[in-house]
Coordinates of C-alpha atoms in Angstrom, one line a residue:
X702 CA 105.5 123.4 83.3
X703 CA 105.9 126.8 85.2
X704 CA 108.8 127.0 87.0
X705 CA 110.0 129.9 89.4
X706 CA 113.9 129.6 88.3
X707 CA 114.5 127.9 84.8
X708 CA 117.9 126.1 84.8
X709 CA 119.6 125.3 81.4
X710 CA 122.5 123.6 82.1
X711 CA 124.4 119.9 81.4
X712 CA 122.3 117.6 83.2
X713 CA 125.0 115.9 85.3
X714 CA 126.9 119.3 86.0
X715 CA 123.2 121.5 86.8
X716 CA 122.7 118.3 88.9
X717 CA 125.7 119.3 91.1
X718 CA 125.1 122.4 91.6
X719 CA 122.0 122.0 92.3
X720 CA 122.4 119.5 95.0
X721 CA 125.3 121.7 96.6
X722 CA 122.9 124.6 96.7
X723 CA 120.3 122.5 98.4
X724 CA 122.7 120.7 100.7
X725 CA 123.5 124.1 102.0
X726 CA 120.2 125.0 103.1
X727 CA 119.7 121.7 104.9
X728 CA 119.5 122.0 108.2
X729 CA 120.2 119.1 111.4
X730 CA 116.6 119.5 112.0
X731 CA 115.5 118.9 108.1
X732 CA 118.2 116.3 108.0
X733 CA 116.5 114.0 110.9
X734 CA 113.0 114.8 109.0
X735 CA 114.7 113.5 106.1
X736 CA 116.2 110.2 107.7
X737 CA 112.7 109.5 109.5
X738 CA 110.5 109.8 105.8
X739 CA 113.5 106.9 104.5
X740 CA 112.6 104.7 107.4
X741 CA 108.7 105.1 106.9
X742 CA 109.4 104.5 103.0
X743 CA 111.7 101.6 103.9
X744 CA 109.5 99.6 105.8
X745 CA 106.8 100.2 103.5
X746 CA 108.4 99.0 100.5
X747 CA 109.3 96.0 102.4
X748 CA 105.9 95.4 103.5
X749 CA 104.9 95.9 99.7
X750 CA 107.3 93.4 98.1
X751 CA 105.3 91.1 100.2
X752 CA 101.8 91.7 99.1
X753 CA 103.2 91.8 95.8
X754 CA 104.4 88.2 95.9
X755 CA 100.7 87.6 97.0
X756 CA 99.3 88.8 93.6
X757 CA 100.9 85.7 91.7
X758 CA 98.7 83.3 93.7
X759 CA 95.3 84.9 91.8
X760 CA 93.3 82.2 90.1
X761 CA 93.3 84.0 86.9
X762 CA 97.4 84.6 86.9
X763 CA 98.0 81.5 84.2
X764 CA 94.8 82.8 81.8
X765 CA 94.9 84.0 78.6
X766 CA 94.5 86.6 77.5
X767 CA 97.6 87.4 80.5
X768 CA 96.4 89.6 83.0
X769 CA 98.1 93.2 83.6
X770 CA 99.6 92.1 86.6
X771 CA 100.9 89.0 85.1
X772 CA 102.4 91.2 82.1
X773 CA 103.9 93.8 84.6
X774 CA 105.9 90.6 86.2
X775 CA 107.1 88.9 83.5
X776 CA 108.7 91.9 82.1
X777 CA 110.3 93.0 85.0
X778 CA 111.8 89.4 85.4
X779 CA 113.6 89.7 82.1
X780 CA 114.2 93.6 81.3
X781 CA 117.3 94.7 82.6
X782 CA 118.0 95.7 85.9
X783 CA 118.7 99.1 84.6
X784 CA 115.9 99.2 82.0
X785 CA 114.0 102.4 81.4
X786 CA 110.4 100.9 81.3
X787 CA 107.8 103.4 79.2
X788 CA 104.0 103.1 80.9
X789 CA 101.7 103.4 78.7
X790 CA 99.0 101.2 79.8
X791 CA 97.0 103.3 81.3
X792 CA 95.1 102.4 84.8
X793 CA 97.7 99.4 85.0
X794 CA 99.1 99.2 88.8
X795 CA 102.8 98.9 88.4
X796 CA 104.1 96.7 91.0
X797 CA 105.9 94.3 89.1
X798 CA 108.0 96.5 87.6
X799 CA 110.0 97.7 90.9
X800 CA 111.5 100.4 89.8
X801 CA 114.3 102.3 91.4
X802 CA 115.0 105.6 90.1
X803 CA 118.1 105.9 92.5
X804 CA 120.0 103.1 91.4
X805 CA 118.2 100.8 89.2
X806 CA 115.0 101.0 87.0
X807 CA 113.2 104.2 85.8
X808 CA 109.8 104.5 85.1
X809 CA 108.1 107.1 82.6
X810 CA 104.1 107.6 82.5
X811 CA 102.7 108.2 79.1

């Protein structure tokens, strides 16, 4: 990966100074840009959680072989709620696993 300005650093103490470097270029405009992208994101993920219930009501969810969807779920409902889940299925849509990279799951492509 190219990269304009390689940092080597701890990742928890790079990740500080990083965010402080950013937070000072930040400006009230940016900020309320910011806050207006979380409220679009918000109500979108709520709206998703709800089609994603609607996916368990397929004909085909209690088939076997499982379905990819069906797969997705049932791991998510017993990996941890802090699990780092590894995708590796390739076209599979993930929306069973609901991740949360800021304060909960993470998810890693292949």
């Amino acid at each position: 990966m190219n990269t304009e300005v390689p940092l080597v650093a701890d990742v928890a103490y790079g990740l500080d100074d990083l965010t402080a470097a950013v937070e000072g270029l930040i400006t009230p405009a940016l900020r309320k840009k910011f806050q207006e992208r979380a409220q679009e994101v918000r109500r979108f993920s709520e709206k998703a959680k709800t089609l994603r219930a609607l996916v368990a009501k397929n004909p085909d969810w209690d088939r076997s072989p499982m379905l990819a969807d069906r797969v997705t779920a049932e791991v998510a409902r017993f990996a941890d709620k802090d699990a780092i889940i590894v995708h590796e299925a390739g076209s599979v849509v993930l929306h069973g696993f609901d991740f949360n990279p800021a304060g909960g799951r993470e998810l890693f492509f292949y």
